[in-house]
Amino acid sequence: MKNLKFIIAFNGMKYHGFQRQPKERTIQGQLETAFKKIVDENVKITGCSRTDAGVHARNFCFNTFTKSRIPEENLVRALNSMLPSDIAVLSCEQAEQSFNARFSAKGKEYVYLINNKNNRDVFLQGLCLHYPHEINLEKMKEAAKLFIGEHDFAAFCKSENKKHELGKHGTMREIFSFEVEEKDGFVELIVRGNGFLYNMVRILAGTLIYVSEGKRTQEDITDAFKTGDRNRAGKTLPPCGLYLNKVFY
Amino acid sequence: MKNLKFIIAFNGMKYHGFQRQPKERTIQGQLETAFKKIVDENVKITGCSRTDAGVHARNFCFNTFTKSRIPEENLVRALNSMLPSDIAVLSCEQAEQSFNARFSAKGKEYVYLINNKNNRDVFLQGLCLHYPHEINLEKMKEAAKLFIGEHDFAAFCKSENKKHELGKHGTMREIFSFEVEEKDGFVELIVRGNGFLYNMVRILAGTLIYVSEGKRTQEDITDAFKTGDRNRAGKTLPPCGLYLNKVFY
């Protein structure tokens, strides 16, 4: 059995997230259907993360074991011809038997994209958050720095994170970097870390927006770390602006 | 009556072009419906150009006469709230009574966008041409220069251009500039001219692709000008890559 490592990109607009669900259109569902037609096997796909409905990915990794001897290059071509045009297989290579797209991941990079212009962007519908209000970049940059390092992010995730799903680190996570960049009327929040809780990036981004609006202070963030109080953080921004950019192994 | 000049952007993917058609979804149809709700008048809209089904616009101009006294700023806001999210009103200002979006135009800039990467771009479906083959930029740049100046473009338009619609200049048009630019795996063909015939930009772009592929030579282009022979030009590229970028008055 070969263990194949794939990198894909997808526009999540029309999907209920990555993970297979019985009655919903999901990325995993599309991939498994395409695989079945090509390799005539029920392959089991392991994705690097779930991703919510409407969230996008520029480089999402998954792995799967297969008996198929189809060369990797041909598999990429065949999958691309089977998959809908909002999913693209970028690469495929053989990995070690021990490689697991989820558990081998050392870190991930997410981007939250905000259109800060007065007008909506007709070419980025469902692909960014339109926020046509003044943004205080300096305040956001300063607040973003507070997230860097190892912290308990209990206040920055959806309370539905079930304890048994959290793993050995509970709600502790390490953020490696958190940048706030402005270019041509767009603001990008770029965050790298060793892992992210349910809704965490969207809540971190929403907290920075609240800081920009003066609804939260730097103290609220440090208090949120201490108390785990979700109300000290900001709102959860919509999924349309969120991109899984890279996975690090 | 005020003569109002509007600039809009639209994603043409789901539309049968700009111009109103009885049974089709068009940009003009959407605009007139929105206007009727706001100003309670049957306004007559004059667009700067038609634009085919599936063609996009970053800055499309139209004008309309209205009795309404709603301030321009409020009209923009009201229209944006009424229009579907793939049409955006960018600005509105009062124009001279003699201003006509179509006949006052001194020139236009179009862009043809080509994704030259191996993989399709899941975020630009319907918004570019995916051409995953080698492109000879130098050949294309040299050939593009031949189009600059005043020429008879009879060979570079769809034969359906009806004579009575061509106007006093027939198939004579002047191209001011024609640039071929490559950036991050995308190639942009940027052409400015005093006017364009039916399908002309898509045929010019297709001719440059044929030159890159060695299917046409520089001589074919100069011969096409002399003979008006459509077969000397290249194929008509699909509408998805075409953007009306600017109109000059």
CSV table of C-alpha atoms in Angstrom, one decimal:
chain,number,residue,atom,x,y,z
A,1,MET,CA,0.0,0.0,0.0
A,2,LYS,CA,1.3,3.4,-1.0
A,3,ASN,CA,0.7,6.4,1.4
A,4,LEU,CA,0.0,9.3,-0.9
A,5,LYS,CA,0.3,12.9,0.2
A,6,PHE,CA,-1.8,15.4,-1.7
A,7,ILE,CA,-1.9,19.2,-1.8
A,8,ILE,CA,-5.2,20.7,-3.0
A,9,ALA,CA,-6.8,24.2,-3.2
A,10,PHE,CA,-10.5,24.7,-2.9
A,11,ASN,CA,-13.1,27.5,-3.0
A,12,GLY,CA,-15.2,26.6,0.0
A,13,MET,CA,-18.2,28.8,-1.0
A,14,LYS,CA,-20.4,26.0,-2.1
A,15,TYR,CA,-19.3,23.4,0.5
A,16,HIS,CA,-20.2,22.4,4.0
A,17,GLY,CA,-16.5,22.3,5.0
A,18,PHE,CA,-13.9,19.6,4.3
A,19,GLN,CA,-15.2,16.7,6.4
A,20,ARG,CA,-17.6,14.2,4.9
A,21,GLN,CA,-21.2,14.5,6.2
A,22,PRO,CA,-24.0,12.2,5.2
A,23,LYS,CA,-26.3,14.7,3.6
A,24,GLU,CA,-24.1,17.7,2.8
A,25,ARG,CA,-21.8,18.6,-0.1
A,26,THR,CA,-18.3,18.5,1.3
A,27,ILE,CA,-14.7,18.5,-0.1
A,28,GLN,CA,-14.0,15.1,1.3
A,29,GLY,CA,-17.1,13.7,-0.2
A,30,GLN,CA,-16.1,15.1,-3.7
A,31,LEU,CA,-12.6,13.6,-3.3
A,32,GLU,CA,-13.8,10.2,-2.3
A,33,THR,CA,-16.3,10.0,-5.1
A,34,ALA,CA,-13.6,11.0,-7.6
A,35,PHE,CA,-11.1,8.5,-6.2
A,36,LYS,CA,-13.7,5.7,-6.4
A,37,LYS,CA,-14.1,6.3,-10.1
A,38,ILE,CA,-10.4,6.3,-10.8
A,39,VAL,CA,-8.8,3.6,-8.5
A,40,ASP,CA,-12.0,1.5,-7.9
A,41,GLU,CA,-11.3,1.4,-4.2
A,42,ASN,CA,-13.0,2.9,-1.2
A,43,VAL,CA,-10.1,5.1,-0.1
A,44,LYS,CA,-10.1,6.7,3.4
A,45,ILE,CA,-8.9,10.3,3.3
A,46,THR,CA,-7.2,12.0,6.2
A,47,GLY,CA,-7.4,15.8,6.0
A,48,CYS,CA,-5.0,18.1,7.8
A,49,SER,CA,-7.9,19.9,9.4
A,50,ARG,CA,-11.7,20.2,9.2
A,51,THR,CA,-12.5,23.7,8.0
A,52,ASP,CA,-15.9,25.2,8.4
A,53,ALA,CA,-18.6,25.6,5.7
A,54,GLY,CA,-17.5,28.5,3.4
A,55,VAL,CA,-13.8,28.5,4.4
A,56,HIS,CA,-11.3,28.3,1.6
A,57,ALA,CA,-7.9,26.7,1.2
A,58,ARG,CA,-4.9,27.6,-0.9
A,59,ASN,CA,-2.8,24.6,0.2
A,60,PHE,CA,-4.7,21.9,2.0
A,61,CYS,CA,-3.0,18.6,2.7
A,62,PHE,CA,-4.5,15.2,2.9
A,63,ASN,CA,-3.2,11.6,2.7
A,64,THR,CA,-4.6,8.3,1.7
A,65,PHE,CA,-3.4,4.7,1.4
A,66,THR,CA,-4.1,3.0,-1.9
A,67,LYS,CA,-3.2,-0.3,-3.7
A,68,SER,CA,-3.4,1.6,-7.0
A,69,ARG,CA,-0.2,1.6,-9.2
A,70,ILE,CA,-1.3,4.6,-11.2
A,71,PRO,CA,1.7,7.0,-11.3
A,72,GLU,CA,1.2,10.1,-9.1
A,73,GLU,CA,1.3,12.5,-12.0
A,74,ASN,CA,-1.5,10.7,-13.8
A,75,LEU,CA,-3.5,10.5,-10.6
A,76,VAL,CA,-3.3,14.3,-10.3
A,77,ARG,CA,-4.5,14.7,-13.9
A,78,ALA,CA,-7.3,12.1,-13.5
A,79,LEU,CA,-8.6,13.7,-10.3
A,80,ASN,CA,-8.6,17.2,-11.7
A,81,SER,CA,-10.6,16.0,-14.6
A,82,MET,CA,-13.2,14.4,-12.3
A,83,LEU,CA,-13.4,17.0,-9.6
A,84,PRO,CA,-15.6,20.1,-9.9
A,85,SER,CA,-13.7,23.3,-11.0
A,86,ASP,CA,-13.8,24.8,-7.4
A,87,ILE,CA,-11.4,22.0,-6.2
A,88,ALA,CA,-7.9,21.6,-7.7
A,89,VAL,CA,-5.3,19.0,-7.0
A,90,LEU,CA,-2.0,20.8,-7.0
A,91,SER,CA,0.4,17.9,-6.3
A,92,CYS,CA,0.8,14.3,-5.1
A,93,GLU,CA,3.8,12.4,-3.8
A,94,GLN,CA,4.6,9.2,-1.9
A,95,ALA,CA,5.0,9.7,1.8
A,96,GLU,CA,6.4,7.6,4.6
A,97,GLN,CA,4.0,5.0,5.9
A,98,SER,CA,3.9,6.9,9.2
A,99,PHE,CA,2.8,10.2,7.6
A,100,ASN,CA,-0.6,11.4,8.7
A,101,ALA,CA,-1.8,14.7,7.3
A,102,ARG,CA,-3.5,15.6,10.6
A,103,PHE,CA,-1.2,14.3,13.3
A,104,SER,CA,2.1,15.0,11.5
A,105,ALA,CA,1.4,18.7,11.0
A,106,LYS,CA,3.7,20.9,12.9
A,107,GLY,CA,1.9,24.1,12.1
A,108,LYS,CA,-0.5,25.9,9.9
A,109,GLU,CA,-0.8,29.4,8.3
A,110,TYR,CA,-4.2,31.0,8.0
A,111,VAL,CA,-5.1,34.3,6.3
A,112,TYR,CA,-8.2,36.4,7.0
A,113,LEU,CA,-9.0,38.7,4.0
A,114,ILE,CA,-10.9,41.9,4.5
A,115,ASN,CA,-12.0,44.3,1.7
A,116,ASN,CA,-11.7,47.6,3.4
A,117,LYS,CA,-12.9,49.7,0.4
A,118,ASN,CA,-16.2,51.5,0.3
A,119,ASN,CA,-17.5,49.3,-2.4
A,120,ARG,CA,-18.0,45.6,-2.5
A,121,ASP,CA,-15.7,43.7,-4.8
A,122,VAL,CA,-17.8,42.0,-7.5
A,123,PHE,CA,-15.0,39.5,-8.2
A,124,LEU,CA,-14.5,38.4,-4.5
A,125,GLN,CA,-18.1,37.5,-3.6
A,126,GLY,CA,-17.9,34.9,-0.8
A,127,LEU,CA,-14.1,35.3,-0.9
A,128,CYS,CA,-13.5,38.1,1.6
A,129,LEU,CA,-15.2,40.1,4.3
A,130,HIS,CA,-16.5,43.5,3.1
A,131,TYR,CA,-15.8,45.9,6.0
A,132,PRO,CA,-16.2,49.5,4.7
A,133,HIS,CA,-15.3,51.2,7.9
A,134,GLU,CA,-12.1,52.9,9.1
A,135,ILE,CA,-9.5,50.4,10.4
A,136,ASN,CA,-6.9,51.4,12.9
A,137,LEU,CA,-4.0,49.3,11.6
A,138,GLU,CA,-1.6,50.3,14.4
A,139,LYS,CA,-4.0,49.3,17.1
A,140,MET,CA,-4.6,45.9,15.4
A,141,LYS,CA,-0.9,45.3,14.9
A,142,GLU,CA,-0.1,46.0,18.6
A,143,ALA,CA,-3.0,43.7,19.7
A,144,ALA,CA,-1.9,40.9,17.3
A,145,LYS,CA,1.5,40.8,19.0
A,146,LEU,CA,-0.3,39.8,22.3
A,147,PHE,CA,-1.4,36.5,20.7
A,148,ILE,CA,2.1,35.4,19.8
A,149,GLY,CA,3.5,32.7,22.1
A,150,GLU,CA,2.0,29.9,24.1
A,151,HIS,CA,-1.4,30.7,25.6
A,152,ASP,CA,-4.6,29.2,26.8
A,153,PHE,CA,-7.0,30.1,24.0
A,154,ALA,CA,-10.2,28.9,25.8
A,155,ALA,CA,-11.7,32.4,25.4
A,156,PHE,CA,-10.9,32.4,21.7
A,157,CYS,CA,-12.8,29.3,20.5
A,158,LYS,CA,-16.4,28.2,20.2
A,159,SER,CA,-17.5,26.7,23.4
A,160,GLU,CA,-18.6,23.6,21.4
A,161,ASN,CA,-15.0,22.4,21.5
A,162,LYS,CA,-15.7,19.1,23.1
A,163,LYS,CA,-13.1,18.1,25.8
A,164,HIS,CA,-12.4,14.7,24.3
A,165,GLU,CA,-11.7,16.3,21.0
A,166,LEU,CA,-9.2,18.8,22.3
A,167,GLY,CA,-6.3,16.3,22.7
A,168,LYS,CA,-3.6,16.4,25.3
A,169,HIS,CA,-2.9,20.1,25.0
A,170,GLY,CA,-6.5,21.1,25.9
A,171,THR,CA,-7.0,24.7,24.8
A,172,MET,CA,-3.2,25.6,25.0
A,173,ARG,CA,-1.8,26.6,21.6
A,174,GLU,CA,1.3,28.4,20.4
A,175,ILE,CA,1.1,31.2,17.9
A,176,PHE,CA,4.3,31.7,16.0
A,177,SER,CA,3.5,34.9,14.2
A,178,PHE,CA,0.6,37.2,13.6
A,179,GLU,CA,0.9,39.9,10.9
A,180,VAL,CA,-1.5,42.6,9.9
A,181,GLU,CA,-0.9,43.9,6.3
A,182,GLU,CA,-2.6,46.5,4.2
A,183,LYS,CA,-2.4,46.7,0.5
A,184,ASP,CA,-4.6,48.4,-2.1
A,185,GLY,CA,-7.6,48.7,0.2
A,186,PHE,CA,-7.4,45.2,1.5
A,187,VAL,CA,-6.3,44.1,4.9
A,188,GLU,CA,-4.8,40.6,5.5
A,189,LEU,CA,-4.4,39.1,8.9
A,190,ILE,CA,-1.8,36.3,8.6
A,191,VAL,CA,-1.4,34.0,11.6
A,192,ARG,CA,0.8,31.0,12.0
A,193,GLY,CA,0.6,28.6,14.9
A,194,ASN,CA,1.1,24.9,15.9
A,195,GLY,CA,-2.7,24.4,15.9
A,196,PHE,CA,-6.0,26.2,16.0
A,197,LEU,CA,-9.2,25.5,18.0
A,198,TYR,CA,-12.7,25.5,16.5
A,199,ASN,CA,-13.4,29.0,15.1
A,200,MET,CA,-10.2,30.3,16.7
A,201,VAL,CA,-8.9,32.3,13.7
A,202,ARG,CA,-12.3,33.9,13.0
A,203,ILE,CA,-12.5,34.9,16.7
A,204,LEU,CA,-8.9,36.2,16.8
A,205,ALA,CA,-9.7,38.3,13.6
A,206,GLY,CA,-13.0,39.5,15.2
A,207,THR,CA,-11.1,40.5,18.3
A,208,LEU,CA,-8.7,42.6,16.3
A,209,ILE,CA,-11.6,44.3,14.6
A,210,TYR,CA,-13.2,45.0,18.0
A,211,VAL,CA,-9.8,46.5,19.2
A,212,SER,CA,-9.8,48.7,16.0
A,213,GLU,CA,-13.3,49.8,16.8
A,214,GLY,CA,-12.4,50.6,20.5
A,215,LYS,CA,-14.8,47.9,21.7
A,216,ARG,CA,-12.0,45.9,23.2
A,217,THR,CA,-8.6,46.8,24.7
A,218,GLN,CA,-5.2,45.1,25.0
A,219,GLU,CA,-6.2,44.4,28.6
A,220,ASP,CA,-9.3,42.6,27.5
A,221,ILE,CA,-7.0,40.2,25.6
A,222,THR,CA,-4.6,39.5,28.5
A,223,ASP,CA,-7.6,39.1,30.8
A,224,ALA,CA,-9.3,36.7,28.3
A,225,PHE,CA,-6.1,34.5,28.5
A,226,LYS,CA,-6.3,34.5,32.4
A,227,THR,CA,-10.1,34.0,32.7
A,228,GLY,CA,-11.0,32.0,29.6
A,229,ASP,CA,-14.0,34.3,29.3
A,230,ARG,CA,-15.3,34.3,25.7
A,231,ASN,CA,-17.0,37.7,26.3
A,232,ARG,CA,-13.6,39.4,26.6
A,233,ALA,CA,-12.8,38.4,23.0
A,234,GLY,CA,-14.5,39.8,19.9
A,235,LYS,CA,-17.2,38.4,17.6
A,236,THR,CA,-16.7,35.5,15.3
A,237,LEU,CA,-16.1,36.9,11.8
A,238,PRO,CA,-17.9,35.1,8.9
A,239,PRO,CA,-16.1,32.1,7.2
A,240,CYS,CA,-15.9,33.8,3.7
A,241,GLY,CA,-12.7,35.7,4.6
A,242,LEU,CA,-10.8,32.7,5.9
A,243,TYR,CA,-8.1,30.8,3.9
A,244,LEU,CA,-6.0,27.9,5.1
A,245,ASN,CA,-2.8,29.0,3.4
A,246,LYS,CA,-0.2,26.4,4.3
A,247,VAL,CA,0.4,23.4,6.4
A,248,PHE,CA,3.9,22.8,7.8
A,249,TYR,CA,5.3,19.2,8.4
B,1,MET,CA,-34.0,66.6,-15.8
B,2,LYS,CA,-30.6,65.7,-14.4
B,3,ASN,CA,-28.2,63.7,-16.6
B,4,LEU,CA,-26.4,61.3,-14.3
B,5,LYS,CA,-23.1,59.6,-15.1
B,6,PHE,CA,-22.5,56.3,-13.3
B,7,ILE,CA,-19.5,54.1,-13.0
B,8,ILE,CA,-20.2,50.4,-12.1
B,9,ALA,CA,-18.3,47.1,-11.9
B,10,PHE,CA,-19.8,43.8,-12.6
B,11,ASN,CA,-18.9,40.1,-12.7
B,12,GLY,CA,-20.5,39.1,-16.0
B,13,MET,CA,-20.4,35.3,-15.3
B,14,LYS,CA,-24.1,35.0,-14.7
B,15,TYR,CA,-25.3,37.6,-17.2
B,16,HIS,CA,-26.1,37.6,-20.9
B,17,GLY,CA,-24.1,40.8,-21.4
B,18,PHE,CA,-24.9,44.4,-20.6
B,19,GLN,CA,-27.8,45.2,-23.0
B,20,ARG,CA,-31.4,44.5,-22.0
B,21,GLN,CA,-32.9,41.4,-23.7
B,22,PRO,CA,-36.5,40.3,-23.3
B,23,LYS,CA,-35.9,36.9,-21.8
B,24,GLU,CA,-32.4,37.0,-20.5
B,25,ARG,CA,-30.7,38.2,-17.3
B,26,THR,CA,-28.7,41.2,-18.2
B,27,ILE,CA,-26.9,44.0,-16.4
B,28,GLN,CA,-29.1,46.7,-17.9
B,29,GLY,CA,-32.2,44.7,-16.9
B,30,GLN,CA,-31.0,44.6,-13.3
B,31,LEU,CA,-30.2,48.3,-13.2
B,32,GLU,CA,-33.5,49.3,-14.7
B,33,THR,CA,-35.4,47.2,-12.2
B,34,ALA,CA,-33.4,48.7,-9.3
B,35,PHE,CA,-34.0,52.2,-10.6
B,36,LYS,CA,-37.7,51.7,-10.9
B,37,LYS,CA,-37.9,50.7,-7.2
B,38,ILE,CA,-35.9,53.8,-6.1
B,39,VAL,CA,-37.0,56.7,-8.4
B,40,ASP,CA,-40.3,55.3,-9.4
B,41,GLU,CA,-39.6,56.2,-13.0
B,42,ASN,CA,-38.9,54.2,-16.2
B,43,VAL,CA,-35.4,55.4,-16.7
B,44,LYS,CA,-33.6,54.8,-20.0
B,45,ILE,CA,-30.0,53.7,-19.5
B,46,THR,CA,-27.3,54.3,-22.1
B,47,GLY,CA,-24.3,52.1,-21.6
B,48,CYS,CA,-20.8,52.8,-22.9
B,49,SER,CA,-20.7,49.5,-24.8
B,50,ARG,CA,-22.6,46.3,-25.1
B,51,THR,CA,-20.3,43.5,-23.7
B,52,ASP,CA,-21.0,39.9,-24.5
B,53,ALA,CA,-22.4,37.3,-22.2
B,54,GLY,CA,-19.8,36.4,-19.6
B,55,VAL,CA,-17.6,39.5,-20.0
B,56,HIS,CA,-16.7,41.5,-16.9
B,57,ALA,CA,-16.2,45.2,-16.2
B,58,ARG,CA,-14.1,47.0,-13.6
B,59,ASN,CA,-15.2,50.4,-14.7
B,60,PHE,CA,-18.2,50.5,-16.9
B,61,CYS,CA,-20.0,53.9,-17.6
B,62,PHE,CA,-23.6,54.5,-18.2
B,63,ASN,CA,-25.8,57.6,-18.1
B,64,THR,CA,-29.4,58.2,-17.6
B,65,PHE,CA,-31.8,61.2,-17.3
B,66,THR,CA,-34.0,61.4,-14.3
B,67,LYS,CA,-36.5,63.8,-12.6
B,68,SER,CA,-35.5,62.4,-9.2
B,69,ARG,CA,-34.0,64.8,-6.7
B,70,ILE,CA,-32.4,62.1,-4.6
B,71,PRO,CA,-28.8,63.2,-3.9
B,72,GLU,CA,-26.2,61.3,-6.0
B,73,GLU,CA,-24.5,59.8,-2.9
B,74,ASN,CA,-27.8,58.4,-1.6
B,75,LEU,CA,-28.7,57.0,-5.1
B,76,VAL,CA,-25.4,55.1,-5.1
B,77,ARG,CA,-26.2,53.6,-1.7
B,78,ALA,CA,-29.8,52.8,-2.6
B,79,LEU,CA,-28.8,51.1,-5.9
B,80,ASN,CA,-26.1,49.0,-4.2
B,81,SER,CA,-28.6,47.8,-1.6
B,82,MET,CA,-31.1,46.8,-4.4
B,83,LEU,CA,-28.6,45.3,-6.9
B,84,PRO,CA,-27.3,41.7,-6.7
B,85,SER,CA,-23.8,41.4,-5.2
B,86,ASP,CA,-22.2,40.8,-8.6
B,87,ILE,CA,-23.0,44.4,-9.7
B,88,ALA,CA,-21.6,47.3,-7.7
B,89,VAL,CA,-22.2,51.0,-8.3
B,90,LEU,CA,-18.9,52.8,-7.7
B,91,SER,CA,-19.8,56.4,-8.3
B,92,CYS,CA,-22.5,58.8,-9.6
B,93,GLU,CA,-22.1,62.4,-10.7
B,94,GLN,CA,-24.1,65.0,-12.7
B,95,ALA,CA,-23.0,65.3,-16.2
B,96,GLU,CA,-23.6,67.9,-19.0
B,97,GLN,CA,-26.9,67.5,-20.8
B,98,SER,CA,-25.0,66.6,-23.9
B,99,PHE,CA,-23.1,63.7,-22.2
B,100,ASN,CA,-23.8,60.3,-23.7
B,101,ALA,CA,-21.9,57.3,-22.2
B,102,ARG,CA,-21.7,55.7,-25.6
B,103,PHE,CA,-21.1,58.5,-28.1
B,104,SER,CA,-19.0,60.7,-25.8
B,105,ALA,CA,-16.4,58.0,-25.2
B,106,LYS,CA,-13.0,58.8,-26.7
B,107,GLY,CA,-11.5,55.4,-25.9
B,108,LYS,CA,-11.6,52.2,-23.9
B,109,GLU,CA,-9.2,49.9,-22.1
B,110,TYR,CA,-9.7,46.2,-22.1
B,111,VAL,CA,-7.7,43.5,-20.3
B,112,TYR,CA,-7.7,39.8,-21.3
B,113,LEU,CA,-6.5,37.7,-18.3
B,114,ILE,CA,-4.8,34.3,-18.8
B,115,ASN,CA,-3.9,31.9,-16.1
B,116,ASN,CA,-0.7,30.4,-17.4
B,117,LYS,CA,-0.1,28.0,-14.5
B,118,ASN,CA,-0.4,24.3,-14.7
B,119,ASN,CA,-3.3,24.2,-12.3
B,120,ARG,CA,-6.7,25.9,-12.6
B,121,ASP,CA,-7.3,28.7,-10.1
B,122,VAL,CA,-10.2,27.8,-7.9
B,123,PHE,CA,-10.8,31.4,-7.0
B,124,LEU,CA,-11.0,32.7,-10.6
B,125,GLN,CA,-13.5,30.3,-12.1
B,126,GLY,CA,-15.2,32.2,-14.9
B,127,LEU,CA,-12.8,35.1,-14.4
B,128,CYS,CA,-9.8,34.1,-16.6
B,129,LEU,CA,-8.8,31.8,-19.4
B,130,HIS,CA,-6.8,28.8,-18.1
B,131,TYR,CA,-4.1,28.2,-20.7
B,132,PRO,CA,-1.6,25.7,-19.1
B,133,HIS,CA,0.8,25.7,-22.1
B,134,GLU,CA,4.1,27.5,-22.8
B,135,ILE,CA,3.6,31.1,-23.8
B,136,ASN,CA,6.2,32.9,-25.9
B,137,LEU,CA,6.0,36.4,-24.4
B,138,GLU,CA,8.5,38.0,-26.8
B,139,LYS,CA,6.6,36.8,-29.9
B,140,MET,CA,3.4,38.0,-28.4
B,141,LYS,CA,4.8,41.4,-27.5
B,142,GLU,CA,6.3,41.9,-31.0
B,143,ALA,CA,3.0,40.9,-32.7
B,144,ALA,CA,0.9,43.2,-30.3
B,145,LYS,CA,2.9,46.2,-31.6
B,146,LEU,CA,1.6,45.5,-35.1
B,147,PHE,CA,-1.9,46.3,-34.0
B,148,ILE,CA,-1.0,49.8,-32.7
B,149,GLY,CA,-2.2,52.6,-34.9
B,150,GLU,CA,-5.1,53.1,-37.3
B,151,HIS,CA,-6.0,50.0,-39.2
B,152,ASP,CA,-9.0,48.3,-40.9
B,153,PHE,CA,-9.9,45.5,-38.4
B,154,ALA,CA,-12.4,43.8,-40.7
B,155,ALA,CA,-10.4,40.5,-40.3
B,156,PHE,CA,-10.5,40.9,-36.5
B,157,CYS,CA,-14.2,41.0,-35.8
B,158,LYS,CA,-17.1,38.7,-36.0
B,159,SER,CA,-18.6,38.8,-39.5
B,160,GLU,CA,-22.0,39.5,-37.9
B,161,ASN,CA,-21.0,43.2,-37.5
B,162,LYS,CA,-23.9,44.6,-39.5
B,163,LYS,CA,-22.9,47.4,-41.8
B,164,HIS,CA,-25.5,49.9,-40.5
B,165,GLU,CA,-24.2,49.3,-37.0
B,166,LEU,CA,-20.6,50.0,-37.8
B,167,GLY,CA,-21.0,53.8,-38.0
B,168,LYS,CA,-19.1,56.2,-40.1
B,169,HIS,CA,-15.7,54.6,-39.6
B,170,GLY,CA,-16.8,51.2,-40.8
B,171,THR,CA,-14.2,48.7,-39.6
B,172,MET,CA,-11.4,51.3,-39.2
B,173,ARG,CA,-10.3,51.6,-35.6
B,174,GLU,CA,-7.3,53.1,-33.8
B,175,ILE,CA,-5.3,51.2,-31.2
B,176,PHE,CA,-3.4,53.5,-28.9
B,177,SER,CA,-1.4,50.8,-27.0
B,178,PHE,CA,-1.2,47.1,-26.6
B,179,GLU,CA,0.8,45.6,-23.7
B,180,VAL,CA,1.6,42.0,-22.8
B,181,GLU,CA,2.5,41.6,-19.2
B,182,GLU,CA,3.5,38.5,-17.1
B,183,LYS,CA,3.2,38.3,-13.3
B,184,ASP,CA,3.0,35.4,-11.0
B,185,GLY,CA,2.0,32.9,-13.6
B,186,PHE,CA,-0.7,35.2,-15.1
B,187,VAL,CA,-0.5,36.9,-18.5
B,188,GLU,CA,-2.4,40.1,-19.1
B,189,LEU,CA,-3.1,41.6,-22.5
B,190,ILE,CA,-3.9,45.3,-22.0
B,191,VAL,CA,-5.3,47.1,-25.1
B,192,ARG,CA,-6.4,50.7,-25.4
B,193,GLY,CA,-8.2,52.1,-28.5
B,194,ASN,CA,-10.8,54.6,-29.7
B,195,GLY,CA,-13.3,51.8,-30.2
B,196,PHE,CA,-13.6,48.0,-30.7
B,197,LEU,CA,-15.7,45.9,-33.1
B,198,TYR,CA,-17.8,42.9,-32.1
B,199,ASN,CA,-15.5,40.2,-30.5
B,200,MET,CA,-12.5,42.3,-31.6
B,201,VAL,CA,-10.5,42.1,-28.3
B,202,ARG,CA,-11.1,38.3,-28.0
B,203,ILE,CA,-9.9,37.8,-31.6
B,204,LEU,CA,-6.8,40.0,-31.1
B,205,ALA,CA,-6.0,38.0,-27.9
B,206,GLY,CA,-6.6,34.8,-29.8
B,207,THR,CA,-4.4,35.9,-32.6
B,208,LEU,CA,-1.5,36.6,-30.1
B,209,ILE,CA,-2.0,33.1,-28.7
B,210,TYR,CA,-1.8,31.7,-32.2
B,211,VAL,CA,1.4,33.7,-32.8
B,212,SER,CA,2.8,32.3,-29.6
B,213,GLU,CA,1.9,28.8,-30.8
B,214,GLY,CA,3.5,29.4,-34.2
B,215,LYS,CA,0.2,29.0,-36.0
B,216,ARG,CA,0.3,32.6,-37.2
B,217,THR,CA,3.1,34.9,-38.1
B,218,GLN,CA,3.6,38.7,-38.1
B,219,GLU,CA,3.0,38.5,-41.8
B,220,ASP,CA,-0.4,37.0,-41.3
B,221,ILE,CA,-1.4,40.0,-39.3
B,222,THR,CA,-0.2,42.6,-41.9
B,223,ASP,CA,-1.9,40.5,-44.6
B,224,ALA,CA,-5.1,40.3,-42.5
B,225,PHE,CA,-5.2,44.1,-42.4
B,226,LYS,CA,-4.8,44.2,-46.2
B,227,THR,CA,-7.2,41.5,-47.2
B,228,GLY,CA,-9.8,41.6,-44.3
B,229,ASP,CA,-9.5,37.8,-44.3
B,230,ARG,CA,-10.8,36.5,-40.9
B,231,ASN,CA,-8.9,33.2,-41.5
B,232,ARG,CA,-5.5,35.1,-41.2
B,233,ALA,CA,-6.4,36.0,-37.6
B,234,GLY,CA,-6.6,33.7,-34.6
B,235,LYS,CA,-9.5,32.1,-32.9
B,236,THR,CA,-12.0,34.0,-30.7
B,237,LEU,CA,-11.0,33.4,-27.0
B,238,PRO,CA,-13.8,32.7,-24.5
B,239,PRO,CA,-15.5,35.7,-22.8
B,240,CYS,CA,-14.5,34.7,-19.2
B,241,GLY,CA,-11.0,36.3,-19.5
B,242,LEU,CA,-12.2,39.7,-20.8
B,243,TYR,CA,-12.6,42.8,-18.7
B,244,LEU,CA,-13.7,46.3,-19.7
B,245,ASN,CA,-11.2,48.1,-17.5
B,246,LYS,CA,-11.8,51.8,-18.2
B,247,VAL,CA,-13.6,54.2,-20.5
B,248,PHE,CA,-12.0,57.5,-21.5
B,249,TYR,CA,-14.1,60.7,-22.1
